[in-house]
Coordinates of C-alpha atoms and ligand atoms in Angstrom, one line a residue:
Chain A
X168 CA 16.5 -16.2 -3.8
X169 CA 16.8 -14.1 -7.0
X170 CA 17.3 -11.0 -7.7
X171 CA 13.8 -8.9 -9.0
X172 CA 15.2 -6.9 -11.4
X173 CA 11.2 -6.5 -13.1
X174 CA 10.3 -5.0 -9.9
X175 CA 13.2 -2.5 -9.4
X176 CA 12.9 -1.5 -13.0
X177 CA 9.5 -1.1 -12.5
X178 CA 9.9 1.3 -9.5
X179 CA 12.8 2.9 -11.2
X180 CA 10.6 3.8 -14.5
X181 CA 7.1 5.1 -12.3
X182 CA 9.6 7.7 -10.3
X183 CA 11.3 8.4 -13.4
X184 CA 7.4 9.1 -15.0
X185 CA 6.6 11.1 -12.1
X186 CA 9.9 13.3 -12.0
X187 CA 9.0 13.8 -15.8
X188 CA 5.6 14.7 -15.1
X189 CA 6.6 17.7 -13.4
X190 CA 10.1 18.1 -15.2
X191 CA 9.1 21.9 -15.6
X192 CA 9.0 22.6 -12.2
X193 CA 12.1 20.4 -11.0
X194 CA 14.0 22.3 -13.9
X195 CA 12.8 25.9 -13.5
X196 CA 13.4 26.0 -9.6
X197 CA 17.3 25.2 -9.5
X198 CA 18.2 26.8 -12.6
X199 CA 16.2 30.0 -12.1
X200 CA 17.5 29.9 -8.2
X201 CA 21.4 29.1 -9.8
X202 CA 20.6 32.2 -12.5
X203 CA 19.9 34.7 -9.2
X204 CA 22.8 33.4 -6.9
X205 CA 25.2 34.0 -10.2
X206 CA 23.4 37.7 -10.7
X207 CA 23.6 38.8 -6.9
X208 CA 26.9 36.7 -5.6
X209 CA 28.4 36.7 -8.6
X210 CA 27.9 39.5 -10.1
X211 CA 26.9 42.4 -8.1
X212 CA 28.8 41.6 -4.7
X213 CA 31.7 39.1 -6.4
X214 CA 32.3 42.1 -8.5
X215 CA 33.8 43.9 -5.3
X216 CA 35.6 40.1 -3.8
X217 CA 38.7 39.3 -4.1
X218 CA 39.1 36.0 -5.9
X219 CA 39.5 32.8 -3.4
X220 CA 42.5 30.5 -3.9
X221 CA 43.3 32.5 -7.4
X222 CA 39.7 31.6 -8.3
X223 CA 37.1 34.8 -9.4
X224 CA 34.9 34.6 -6.9
X225 CA 31.6 34.0 -9.7
X226 CA 33.4 30.7 -10.5
X227 CA 34.4 30.0 -7.1
X228 CA 30.8 29.4 -6.3
X229 CA 30.1 26.6 -8.9
X230 CA 30.6 23.8 -6.9
X231 CA 28.5 25.0 -3.9
X232 CA 25.7 25.8 -5.7
X233 CA 25.4 22.2 -7.6
X234 CA 25.9 20.9 -4.2
X235 CA 23.1 23.1 -3.0
X236 CA 20.5 22.1 -5.5
X237 CA 21.9 18.5 -5.0
X238 CA 21.4 18.4 -1.9
X239 CA 17.8 19.8 -1.4
X240 CA 16.5 17.8 -5.1
X241 CA 17.7 14.4 -4.1
X242 CA 16.3 14.8 -0.5
X243 CA 13.5 16.4 -1.7
X244 CA 12.6 13.6 -4.3
X245 CA 14.0 10.4 -2.1
X246 CA 11.9 11.4 0.7
X247 CA 8.3 12.5 -1.5
X248 CA 8.7 9.3 -3.4
X249 CA 8.5 7.2 -0.4
X250 CA 6.1 9.0 1.5
X251 CA 3.3 9.5 -1.0
X252 CA 2.7 5.8 -1.0
X253 CA 2.5 6.0 2.5
X254 CA 0.2 8.9 2.2
X255 CA -2.0 7.6 -0.6
X256 CA -2.5 4.3 0.7
X257 CA -0.5 2.5 -2.5
X258 CA 2.6 1.2 0.0
X259 CA 0.4 -2.0 0.3
X260 CA 1.7 -3.2 -2.6
X261 CA 4.9 -2.4 -2.3
X262 CA 5.1 -4.5 0.9
X263 CA 3.1 -7.2 -0.5
X264 CA 5.3 -7.6 -3.5
X265 CA 8.3 -9.9 -3.8
X266 CA 10.8 -7.5 -3.8
X267 CA 13.2 -7.1 -1.0
X268 CA 13.8 -3.8 0.8
X269 CA 17.6 -3.6 -1.0
X270 CA 15.7 -3.7 -4.0
X271 CA 12.8 -1.1 -3.1
X272 CA 15.9 1.5 -2.1
X273 CA 17.5 1.0 -5.7
X274 CA 14.7 2.0 -7.5
X275 CA 13.6 5.0 -5.5
X276 CA 17.0 6.1 -4.7
X277 CA 18.2 5.1 -8.2
X278 CA 15.6 7.2 -9.5
X279 CA 15.7 10.4 -7.0
X280 CA 19.8 9.8 -7.3
X281 CA 19.5 10.0 -11.8
X282 CA 17.4 13.2 -11.5
X283 CA 19.3 15.1 -9.2
X284 CA 22.6 13.9 -11.0
X285 CA 20.8 15.3 -14.3
X286 CA 19.3 18.4 -12.5
X287 CA 23.3 19.1 -11.3
X288 CA 24.2 18.9 -15.3
X289 CA 22.1 21.5 -16.1
X290 CA 23.2 23.3 -13.4
X291 CA 27.0 23.2 -14.3
X292 CA 25.8 23.9 -18.0
X293 CA 23.2 27.2 -16.6
X294 CA 26.7 28.3 -14.4
X295 CA 28.7 28.1 -18.0
X296 CA 26.5 30.9 -19.6
X297 CA 27.4 33.1 -16.2
X298 CA 31.1 32.3 -15.5
X299 CA 34.1 30.4 -16.9
X300 CA 33.9 27.0 -15.8
X301 CA 36.8 24.5 -16.2
X302 CA 36.8 21.2 -14.2
X303 CA 40.6 19.9 -13.8
X304 CA 39.2 16.2 -12.6
X305 CA 35.9 15.5 -14.5
X306 CA 35.7 12.0 -13.1
X307 CA 36.2 13.0 -9.6
X308 CA 33.8 15.6 -10.3
X309 CA 31.0 12.7 -12.0
X310 CA 32.0 10.4 -9.3
X311 CA 31.5 13.1 -6.4
X312 CA 27.9 14.2 -8.0
X313 CA 26.7 10.5 -8.3
X314 CA 28.2 9.8 -4.9
X315 CA 26.5 13.2 -3.0
X316 CA 23.3 12.2 -5.0
X317 CA 22.8 9.0 -3.9
X318 CA 23.8 9.5 -0.1
X319 CA 21.5 12.3 0.1
X320 CA 18.6 10.0 -2.1
X321 CA 19.4 7.9 0.9
X322 CA 18.8 10.2 3.6
X323 CA 15.3 11.9 1.9
X324 CA 14.3 8.1 1.4
X325 CA 14.7 8.0 5.1
X326 CA 13.2 11.0 5.8
X327 CA 9.9 10.1 3.6
X328 CA 9.6 7.1 5.5
X329 CA 9.6 9.0 9.4
X330 CA 7.7 11.3 8.4
X331 CA 3.7 11.4 9.2
X332 CA 2.5 14.7 7.9
X333 CA 3.8 16.8 4.7
X334 CA 5.0 19.6 7.4
X335 CA 7.7 17.2 8.6
X336 CA 8.4 16.4 5.1
X337 CA 9.1 20.5 4.3
X338 CA 10.7 20.7 7.7
X339 CA 13.8 18.6 7.5
X340 CA 15.4 20.1 4.2
X341 CA 14.3 23.2 6.1
X342 CA 16.1 23.3 9.1
X343 CA 18.7 20.9 8.3
X344 CA 20.0 20.6 4.7
X345 CA 19.6 24.5 4.1
X346 CA 21.3 25.5 6.8
X347 CA 24.2 22.8 6.9
X348 CA 24.8 23.6 3.2
X349 CA 24.7 27.5 3.3
X350 CA 27.2 27.3 6.7
X351 CA 29.1 24.2 4.7
X352 CA 31.4 26.1 2.3
X353 CA 29.3 26.6 -0.8
X354 CA 30.2 30.7 -0.9
X355 CA 33.1 30.9 0.9
X356 CA 36.4 28.8 1.9
X357 CA 36.3 27.5 5.6
X358 CA 39.3 29.2 5.8
X359 CA 38.0 32.4 5.8
X360 CA 35.7 32.0 9.0
X361 CA 37.3 32.9 12.4
X362 CA 38.1 30.6 14.8
X363 CA 36.3 28.6 16.5
X364 CA 33.8 28.7 13.9
X365 CA 36.1 27.1 11.5
X366 CA 36.4 23.9 13.7
X367 CA 32.8 23.8 14.2
X368 CA 32.5 23.9 10.7
X369 CA 34.2 20.7 10.4
X370 CA 31.6 18.8 12.2
X371 CA 29.4 19.5 9.3
X372 CA 29.3 16.8 6.6
X373 CA 28.7 19.1 4.4
X374 CA 32.1 21.0 4.4
X375 CA 33.3 17.7 3.0
X376 CA 31.2 17.1 0.0
X377 CA 31.6 21.0 -1.0
X378 CA 35.5 20.8 -0.3
X379 CA 35.7 17.4 -2.1
X380 CA 33.5 18.9 -5.2
X381 CA 35.4 21.8 -5.6
X382 CA 38.6 19.8 -5.6
X383 CA 37.5 18.4 -8.8
X384 CA 37.2 21.8 -9.9
X385 CA 40.0 23.5 -9.4
X386 CA 42.4 21.1 -7.7
X387 CA 42.3 22.6 -4.0
X388 CA 39.9 22.3 -1.3
X389 CA 39.6 23.3 2.5
X390 CA 40.4 19.6 3.6
X391 CA 41.8 16.6 2.2
X392 CA 40.5 14.9 -0.9
X393 CA 40.4 11.8 0.8
X394 CA 39.2 12.5 3.7
X395 CA 36.1 14.2 1.3
X396 CA 35.7 10.7 -0.4
X397 CA 35.8 9.3 2.9
X398 CA 33.0 11.1 4.9
X399 CA 31.0 10.8 1.8
X400 CA 31.5 7.2 1.8
X401 CA 30.6 6.9 5.5
X402 CA 27.7 9.1 5.4
X403 CA 26.2 6.9 2.3
X404 CA 26.6 3.9 4.3
X405 CA 25.2 5.5 7.7
X406 CA 21.9 5.9 5.7
X407 CA 22.5 2.0 4.2
X408 CA 22.2 0.6 7.8
X409 CA 19.5 2.7 9.0
X410 CA 17.5 1.8 5.9
X411 CA 18.2 -1.8 6.7
X412 CA 17.3 -1.4 9.9
X413 CA 14.1 0.6 9.3
X414 CA 13.1 -2.3 7.2
X415 CA 14.2 -5.2 9.3
X416 CA 12.1 -3.7 12.5
X417 CA 9.4 -2.5 9.9
X418 CA 9.7 0.7 11.5
X419 CA 6.9 3.3 10.3
X420 CA 6.4 1.2 7.4
X421 CA 4.3 -1.8 8.9
X422 CA 1.9 -2.3 12.1
Chain B
X25 CA -7.1 -34.8 -0.7
X26 CA -4.8 -32.6 -2.2
X27 CA -2.0 -30.3 -0.2
X28 CA -3.2 -27.2 1.2
X29 CA -2.3 -24.2 -1.1
X30 CA -2.2 -22.0 2.0
X31 CA -2.0 -22.9 5.7
X32 CA -1.9 -20.6 9.1
X33 CA -1.1 -21.9 12.3
X34 CA -0.9 -20.1 15.6
X35 CA -1.5 -16.5 13.5
X36 CA -2.0 -13.8 16.2
X37 CA -1.4 -9.9 16.6
X38 CA -1.5 -8.0 18.7
X39 CA -1.0 -4.4 17.9
X40 CA 1.1 -1.3 19.3
X41 CA -1.4 -0.2 21.3
X42 CA -1.9 -3.5 23.0
X43 CA -5.0 -4.8 21.4
X44 CA -5.5 -8.4 20.2
X45 CA -6.8 -8.4 16.8
X46 CA -6.1 -11.9 16.5
X47 CA -6.1 -14.7 18.2
X48 CA -4.1 -17.9 17.3
X49 CA -5.8 -19.0 14.0
X50 CA -5.1 -22.1 12.6
X51 CA -6.7 -22.2 9.1
X52 CA -6.0 -24.1 5.9
X53 CA -7.1 -23.2 2.4
X54 CA -7.4 -26.1 -0.5
X55 CA -6.3 -25.3 -3.6
X56 CA -9.0 -24.2 -6.1
X57 CA -11.7 -23.3 -3.7
X58 CA -13.5 -20.2 -2.8
X59 CA -13.5 -19.3 0.5
X60 CA -15.4 -16.9 2.5
X61 CA -14.1 -15.1 6.0
X62 CA -17.5 -14.1 7.2
X63 CA -17.5 -11.8 10.3
X64 CA -18.7 -8.5 11.3
X65 CA -16.6 -4.6 11.4
X66 CA -13.3 -5.3 13.1
X67 CA -13.5 -8.8 13.5
X68 CA -9.7 -9.0 12.3
X69 CA -10.4 -9.8 8.6
X70 CA -8.5 -7.3 7.1
X71 CA -5.5 -8.1 9.7
X72 CA -5.3 -11.8 9.0
X73 CA -5.6 -11.1 5.3
X74 CA -2.7 -8.0 5.7
X75 CA -0.2 -10.7 7.6
X76 CA -0.5 -13.6 5.0
X77 CA 0.7 -10.7 2.4
X78 CA 3.1 -9.4 4.5
X79 CA 2.0 -6.1 5.5
X80 CA 1.1 -6.7 8.8
X81 CA 3.5 -8.4 11.1
X82 CA 2.4 -11.3 12.8
X83 CA 3.1 -11.6 16.8
X84 CA 3.2 -15.5 16.6
X85 CA 2.6 -18.2 14.1
X86 CA 3.7 -19.9 10.8
X87 CA 2.3 -19.1 7.7
X88 CA 3.2 -21.1 4.1
X89 CA 1.9 -20.4 1.1
X90 CA 2.2 -23.3 -1.9
X91 CA 4.7 -24.8 0.8
X92 CA 6.6 -21.8 0.9
X93 CA 7.5 -20.5 4.3
X94 CA 5.8 -16.2 4.2
X95 CA 8.8 -14.8 5.7
X96 CA 11.5 -17.1 5.2
X97 CA 10.9 -17.4 1.5
X98 CA 8.8 -14.1 1.1
X99 CA 9.6 -13.4 -2.5
X100 CA 8.4 -17.2 -3.8
X101 CA 5.5 -17.0 -1.2
X102 CA 4.0 -13.7 -2.4
X103 CA 4.9 -14.2 -6.0
X104 CA 1.7 -16.9 -5.7
X105 CA -0.5 -14.6 -3.8
X106 CA -2.6 -11.0 -5.3
X107 CA -4.5 -8.7 -3.3
X108 CA -7.3 -6.7 -3.5
X109 CA -7.6 -4.1 -0.5
X110 CA -10.4 -3.1 0.9
X111 CA -9.6 0.7 1.4
X112 CA -9.4 2.0 -2.7
X113 CA -6.2 3.1 -2.6
X114 CA -4.3 3.8 -6.5
X115 CA -2.2 6.0 -8.1
X116 CA -4.9 8.6 -9.2
X117 CA -2.0 10.4 -11.8
X118 CA -1.2 6.7 -13.5
X119 CA -3.0 5.7 -16.2
X120 CA -4.6 2.1 -15.6
X121 CA -2.3 0.5 -18.3
X122 CA 0.2 2.0 -16.6
X123 CA -0.4 0.6 -13.2
X124 CA -1.4 -2.2 -14.1
X125 CA 1.8 -2.7 -16.0
X126 CA 3.6 -1.6 -13.2
X127 CA 2.2 -4.5 -10.8
X128 CA 2.8 -7.1 -12.8
X129 CA 6.5 -6.0 -12.5
X130 CA 6.6 -5.4 -9.3
X131 CA 5.9 -8.8 -8.6
X132 CA 8.9 -10.1 -10.8
X133 CA 7.1 -10.3 -14.5
X134 CA 7.8 -8.6 -17.7
X135 CA 5.3 -6.4 -18.8
X136 CA 3.7 -8.8 -20.7
X137 CA 1.0 -7.1 -22.8
X138 CA -1.2 -9.9 -24.4
X139 CA -2.3 -10.9 -20.6
X140 CA -2.6 -8.1 -19.2
X141 CA -4.6 -7.2 -22.3
X142 CA -6.9 -9.9 -21.5
X143 CA -7.5 -8.7 -17.7
X144 CA -8.6 -5.6 -18.3
X145 CA -11.0 -7.2 -21.4
X146 CA -12.4 -8.6 -19.0
X147 CA -13.0 -6.2 -16.6
X148 CA -14.0 -3.8 -19.1
X149 CA -11.4 -1.7 -18.2
X150 CA -9.5 -2.1 -22.0
X151 CA -11.3 1.0 -23.3
X152 CA -10.1 3.3 -20.6
X153 CA -6.7 1.9 -20.7
X154 CA -5.4 5.2 -21.4
X155 CA -7.6 7.3 -18.8
X156 CA -5.8 8.5 -15.2
X157 CA -7.0 6.4 -12.6
X158 CA -8.6 9.4 -11.1
X159 CA -11.1 9.8 -14.3
X160 CA -12.7 6.6 -13.2
X161 CA -16.1 6.3 -11.1
X162 CA -15.3 4.4 -8.0
X163 CA -16.5 1.1 -9.2
X164 CA -14.0 1.3 -12.1
X165 CA -11.1 2.3 -9.6
X166 CA -12.1 -1.4 -7.8
X167 CA -11.9 -3.1 -11.1
X168 CA -8.5 -1.4 -11.3
X169 CA -7.0 -3.0 -8.3
X170 CA -8.6 -6.0 -9.2
X171 CA -6.7 -6.0 -12.6
X172 CA -3.8 -5.0 -10.7
X173 CA -3.9 -8.4 -8.1
X174 CA -4.6 -10.3 -11.4
X175 CA -1.7 -8.7 -12.9
X176 CA 1.2 -10.8 -12.4
X177 CA -1.3 -14.6 -12.8
X178 CA -1.3 -15.4 -9.0
X179 CA -2.4 -18.9 -7.9
X180 CA -4.0 -17.2 -4.3
X181 CA -6.3 -14.2 -4.9
X182 CA -7.8 -12.1 -1.8
X183 CA -10.3 -10.0 -1.7
X184 CA -11.1 -7.6 1.0
X185 CA -14.5 -7.1 0.6
X186 CA -14.9 -7.1 -3.1
X187 CA -18.7 -5.5 -3.3
X188 CA -18.4 -2.5 -0.8
X189 CA -19.7 0.1 -2.4
X190 CA -20.1 -2.1 -5.7
X191 CA -24.0 -1.6 -7.6
X192 CA -26.0 -4.6 -8.6
X193 CA -24.6 -5.3 -11.9
X194 CA -20.8 -4.9 -10.7
X195 CA -21.3 -7.6 -8.1
X196 CA -23.2 -9.9 -10.4
X197 CA -19.7 -9.2 -13.0
X198 CA -17.3 -9.6 -9.9
X199 CA -18.8 -12.4 -9.2
X200 CA -18.8 -14.0 -12.7
X201 CA -14.8 -13.3 -12.5
X202 CA -14.2 -14.9 -9.6
X203 CA -16.6 -18.1 -11.2
X204 CA -14.0 -17.8 -14.1
X205 CA -10.9 -17.4 -11.9
X206 CA -11.6 -20.5 -10.0
X207 CA -12.1 -22.4 -13.4
X208 CA -8.7 -21.5 -14.0
X209 CA -7.9 -23.0 -10.8
X210 CA -7.0 -20.4 -8.9
X211 CA -8.0 -20.0 -5.4
X212 CA -10.1 -17.0 -4.1
X213 CA -10.0 -16.0 -0.5
X214 CA -12.9 -13.1 0.3
X215 CA -14.2 -11.3 3.6
X216 CA -17.6 -10.4 4.0
X217 CA -20.1 -8.9 6.2
X218 CA -22.7 -10.8 4.2
X219 CA -24.5 -14.2 4.8
X220 CA -26.2 -14.2 1.7
X221 CA -23.0 -13.3 -0.3
X222 CA -20.9 -16.2 1.5
X223 CA -24.0 -18.8 0.7
X224 CA -23.6 -17.3 -2.9
X225 CA -19.9 -17.4 -3.7
X226 CA -17.9 -19.5 -1.7
X227 CA -17.5 -23.9 -0.9
X228 CA -16.0 -23.0 2.2
X229 CA -17.2 -20.8 5.1
X230 CA -14.7 -19.5 8.2
X231 CA -16.6 -17.3 10.8
X232 CA -14.4 -15.2 12.6
X233 CA -15.7 -12.6 15.3
X234 CA -13.1 -11.2 17.8
X235 CA -10.1 -12.4 16.6
X236 CA -11.2 -15.5 16.5
X237 CA -12.1 -17.8 13.7
X238 CA -15.3 -19.4 15.1
X239 CA -15.7 -22.2 12.8
X240 CA -14.7 -23.7 9.1
X241 CA -17.7 -25.6 7.7
X242 CA -18.8 -26.4 3.7
X243 CA -21.4 -24.0 3.3
X244 CA -24.0 -26.6 2.6
X245 CA -23.0 -27.6 6.7
X246 CA -23.1 -23.8 7.2
X247 CA -26.1 -22.6 6.0
X248 CA -27.9 -25.5 7.8
X249 CA -26.9 -23.5 11.0
X250 CA -27.0 -20.2 9.6
X251 CA -30.0 -20.4 7.7
X252 CA -32.2 -19.7 9.8
X253 CA -34.9 -17.5 8.9
X254 CA -38.2 -16.1 10.9
X255 CA -41.7 -15.8 9.4
X256 CA -44.0 -13.2 11.2
X257 CA -47.7 -13.2 11.1
X258 CA -49.5 -9.6 12.5
X259 CA -52.7 -11.0 13.5
X260 CA -56.1 -9.5 13.4
X261 CA -57.3 -10.4 17.2
X262 CA -54.8 -10.9 20.0
X263 CA -54.5 -14.5 21.0
X264 CA -53.1 -15.2 24.6
X265 CA -51.3 -18.7 23.1
X266 CA -50.5 -20.9 20.3
X267 CA -53.6 -22.8 18.9
X268 CA -53.7 -26.3 19.5
X269 CA -52.9 -28.5 16.8
X270 CA -49.9 -26.6 15.2
X271 CA -47.1 -28.4 17.6
X272 CA -44.8 -29.5 14.7
X273 CA -43.9 -26.0 13.8
X274 CA -43.0 -24.9 17.1
X275 CA -44.7 -21.6 17.0
X276 CA -44.1 -18.6 19.5
X277 CA -46.5 -15.7 20.3
X278 CA -44.5 -12.3 20.3
X279 CA -45.2 -8.9 21.0
X280 CA -48.0 -9.6 23.6
X281 CA -49.7 -11.9 21.2
X282 CA -50.5 -10.0 18.4
X283 CA -47.9 -11.6 16.5
X284 CA -47.2 -15.1 15.8
X285 CA -43.7 -16.7 14.8
X286 CA -42.5 -19.1 13.0
X287 CA -38.8 -20.1 12.7
X288 CA -37.6 -22.0 10.0
X289 CA -34.6 -23.3 7.7
X290 CA -34.7 -21.4 4.4
X291 CA -32.1 -23.6 2.9
X292 CA -34.7 -26.7 2.9
X293 CA -36.9 -28.0 0.5
X294 CA -39.9 -27.9 2.5
X295 CA -39.7 -24.8 4.5
X296 CA -43.4 -25.6 6.4
X297 CA -44.7 -22.6 5.5
X298 CA -47.4 -23.5 2.8
X299 CA -48.4 -26.2 5.3
X300 CA -48.8 -23.4 8.5
X301 CA -50.7 -21.3 6.0
X302 CA -53.3 -23.7 5.0
X303 CA -53.7 -24.8 8.7
X304 CA -53.9 -21.5 10.0
X305 CA -56.8 -20.9 7.9
X306 CA -58.2 -24.0 8.5
X307 CA -58.4 -23.0 11.7
X308 CA -59.6 -19.4 10.9
X309 CA -56.7 -17.6 12.7
X310 CA -56.9 -14.4 10.8
X311 CA -53.7 -12.2 10.5
X312 CA -53.4 -9.1 8.1
X313 CA -49.4 -8.7 7.4
X314 CA -46.8 -11.6 7.2
X315 CA -43.3 -10.8 6.8
X316 CA -40.1 -13.0 6.7
X317 CA -36.6 -11.6 8.5
X318 CA -32.9 -13.0 8.7
X319 CA -31.7 -13.6 12.0
X320 CA -28.7 -10.9 11.9
X321 CA -25.3 -11.6 11.6
X322 CA -24.9 -10.4 15.2
X323 CA -27.7 -13.3 16.5
X324 CA -25.7 -15.9 14.6
X325 CA -22.8 -15.0 16.4
X326 CA -24.3 -15.0 19.8
X327 CA -25.5 -18.6 18.8
X328 CA -22.4 -19.8 17.5
X329 CA -20.2 -18.3 20.6
X330 CA -23.1 -20.2 23.4
X331 CA -23.0 -23.2 21.4
X332 CA -19.5 -23.6 21.5
X333 CA -19.8 -22.2 25.2
Ligands
ATP159 N1 -2.8 -0.8 12.9 C1 -3.5 -1.2 13.7 N2 -3.4 -0.7 14.9 C2 -4.0 -1.0 16.1 N3 -5.8 -2.0 16.2 C3 -5.7 -2.6 14.9 C4 -5.2 -1.6 13.6 N4 -5.5 -2.0 12.7 C5 -6.7 -3.0 12.9 N5 -6.7 -2.6 14.6 C6 -8.0 -3.3 15.3 O1 -8.1 -4.5 14.9 C7 -9.5 -5.0 15.1 C8 -9.6 -5.9 13.6 O2 -9.4 -5.0 12.7 P1 -9.7 -5.2 11.2 O3 -9.4 -4.5 10.5 O4 -9.0 -6.3 10.8 O5 -11.6 -5.9 11.4 P2 -11.9 -6.4 9.9 O6 -12.8 -8.0 10.0 O7 -11.2 -6.3 8.8 O8 -13.1 -5.2 9.7 P3 -13.9 -4.3 8.8 O9 -15.4 -5.4 8.4 O10 -14.4 -3.2 8.9 O11 -13.3 -4.1 7.6 C9 -10.5 -4.1 14.8 O12 -10.6 -3.4 16.5 C10 -9.1 -2.8 15.1 O13 -9.3 -1.6 15.5
MG160 MG1 -11.7 -4.8 6.9

């Protein structure tokens, strides 16, 4: 059984073309939001705040802000990418094609993750307009950017297969991703939290992502970098396992 | 006899709700033939096609396409198949050329432009290649679906109700295309509600109802069984019995003696109608109207089921 490279490429191109058609909307949103955060948190509030771990508050929130966009974009793009064919009925073609489930996933998730990484880079560039940005471990930063994008695009893919309506599609990011990111130390160090919230936070996977990402910028994080990396990889593998099961059982895809 | 290109054995499907849409279907399709699956709404035609194409999981049974098991060796099996679905499901925002190229690649082939151009020209879509699909008419969208199904040069083409919602000209084009494909050796399996369509198109016909394949036969043999028509003569004067001397036509009186009915075989060279009409006028049996009707698909299924019982 040979790898269907043409098939993967077709899906990847299709998804990238879809993103390019809506490039304007996809970029304006995150860039505008980030700028607003800098004006409000960095400028208005941050100027009255002490620096965190020796980093000015404005710079401190850069990794968290990127993560926030990365997670919402990954989940949003990957979920709509697979939900839409289900909704319009064009999924029949994917199901009848000589393409394996993993090849499908590479195409869809690869495209969604690519878009997220690009958006992450653009937000990083936007941040540099507002605050000084120094990246201590650029390779680790890129690795976290890519891993997080892939992991949450996988999560979005599952969401897209699970959802039976557009409401459900919007519901999960709103009810799950946004709170987890806000409570995941995007805008503060979890050391600043009183107990028991500090311990509770450790059950939030986003804490590890933000912490690891922040470590790549400042050389310091809330938790150990190895632990951050481990949790990110574990989340990624868990999503892969769920997807493997979905395709094996045909859940929500085949009757 | 050559190896069949497609074989189904014991294929059944029970949907999640517990409804059994197919009961143990066995079928062999010969390479290069046009096979029509004839059956009323809800017979299980789409279910059967969807199972072969991998869209619906069978509850039992095995399928081989070109010798490849449709599940164990699905890549090889599916590469041979093209499907034009019953529903018009296409990506509205894509252009015609982009979506057809997508289909070709999805099935594992490089975006070979000369072949795609040929397909689009054959389907009169070449001029529309840069149009978004939402800008096309319904009939054109159906042709785009055909182009997508043909994009990877399949050996077996499934057409699920190809003529639903299609005008006469497009229907004629469709038949021309089907014949041209057959010339090239493509095997074609189509579904239809209409006996005439099966008659016009197919080499062999399978009749399906309520999830059971009732019979599979050469078209000619089937038409003999199914080609019965009725000639109704509305009489000027009511009769109380069939006039003597007309026994050879096996006439019957219906509608309280106001209508004389003759059941004939439309596929025969001599339907017996001219001679009947001559005999009637010789006997001064006057009629003011005449009408022929086909027995409906329902009647035929009833006949078939009774025949088997
Ligand atoms: N996903 C499904 N879940 C449950 N029942 C289904 C499903 N799909 C089809 N059925 C049922 O299976 C039966 C066969 O449906 P199918 O679509 O195969 O018929 P068909 O012969 O293609 O009919 P038509 O000529 O109307 O297209 C119908 O009774 C239908 O209601
Ligand atoms: Mg159908």
